[in-house]
Amino acid sequence: MKKHKDLIAVLKSNEMRITPARRLLLQFILDNSSKQLSLKDVHDFMEENMPGVDRSSIYRNLEAFKKLDIIQELMLPKLGKRFQYVFDRKVHHFFICKACGKLNKGNKALFEKVESALKDVHGFSKANLSVVFYGYCSSCGKKTAQKEATRSAHGALSEAQQSMR
Amino acid sequence: MKKHKDLIAVLKSNEMRITPARRLLLQFILDNSSKQLSLKDVHDFMEENMPGVDRSSIYRNLEAFKKLDIIQELMLPKLGKRFQYVFDRKVHHFFICKACGKLNKGNKALFEKVESALKDVHGFSKANLSVVFYGYCSSCGKKTAQKEATRSAHGALSEAQQSMR
DNA sequence: ACTGCTGTTGCATCATGGTGCAATAAGTGT
DNA sequence: ACACTTATTGCACCATGATGCAACAGCAGT
């Protein structure tokens, strides 16, 4: 796990200036490295600890950090943009339910399979890569399956929408 | 490939009413089944062929079609929401470049590996599933690799950002 | 063809993503 | 400590995503 001062060094080596807001922002990101943060999450924190920093400044700093691969960006259905610290592992898996929009990290069995598939393909093993699955989570899948049964009775789209077990 | 009237039947079987706007919207989606359409793309078309239909109506109809798996939604970095007709295959793969935001369907070797990995995991083979990879496309990867060389000289983040070959 | 029920639309409005520009302040050299 | 250069900020503003609500229009039954 990289430390605050390592990240400061990264900024410096890219001709970026170290402003108070950036220091605090980096710390917040490090302290929440396992979470997917929205712009609002970050802005609320900043407003509390360093009032007056503009939404757009935070936004642009996050964009800058993204370019340096300090954080990565995800676009999530229903949730919109999310930022997350990129820690030591280079491949990230996410599972997003199409119905409820919930972000999930489960389905370990699948992810392990995919991970090894990624390794098998030349050049990918060290790539900084994110994989996002869209499907139906177990609870939404059940509901959908029921609805689906009704639909099949009408003879339409009978092959669609299967739950993930 | 499903036809317009099949889709009308799907709407009916879900207690949805067939309005003129919906007919035209479905036709437009079918005619552009291979494209990723933005709300604006669709709205521009509607404005030309059936002026007066509100942005929000189109938006809500697309949401409704999504629920019926007639189309699927993608959230693309830099581009935002995109809608696409869901044709016969049930698993979709997309590769999105983190740098330029370009949507790609290449990297067939990887996709085939992943596809078989999906099949190996029980319950996934028939799931209506989308997989999105975020990484660097070949042209952006090259640029990044160069930039990376400079950064390494400063001793920071030397392991990050690898091109996809 | 008329009528009533209720799904759908258009409008108003808010939340969030994104950008141009002039004022400000971080970093460098003296 | 001071001054200069230019990255960065705050502000104003626009684009797009999303929703509540009253008016409207499919469509099923008569």
Short mmCIF file of C-alpha atoms (C1' of nucleotides) in Angstrom, two decimals, chain D residues 1-14:
data_model
loop_
_atom_site.label_atom_id
_atom_site.label_comp_id
_atom_site.label_asym_id
_atom_site.label_seq_id
_atom_site.Cartn_x
_atom_site.Cartn_y
_atom_site.Cartn_z
"C1'" DA D 1 11.81 37.83 1.84
"C1'" DC D 2 10.38 39.31 -2.96
"C1'" DA D 3 9.00 38.87 -7.53
"C1'" DC D 4 7.78 36.28 -11.51
"C1'" DT D 5 5.75 32.46 -14.09
"C1'" DT D 6 2.08 29.60 -14.83
"C1'" DA D 7 -0.66 25.75 -12.78
"C1'" DT D 8 -4.75 25.90 -10.14
"C1'" DT D 9 -8.90 27.68 -8.26
"C1'" DG D 10 -13.67 29.64 -7.91
"C1'" DC D 11 -17.34 31.24 -10.45
"C1'" DA D 12 -20.62 31.25 -13.98
"C1'" DC D 13 -22.73 28.52 -17.04
"C1'" DC D 14 -24.25 24.72 -20.08
#
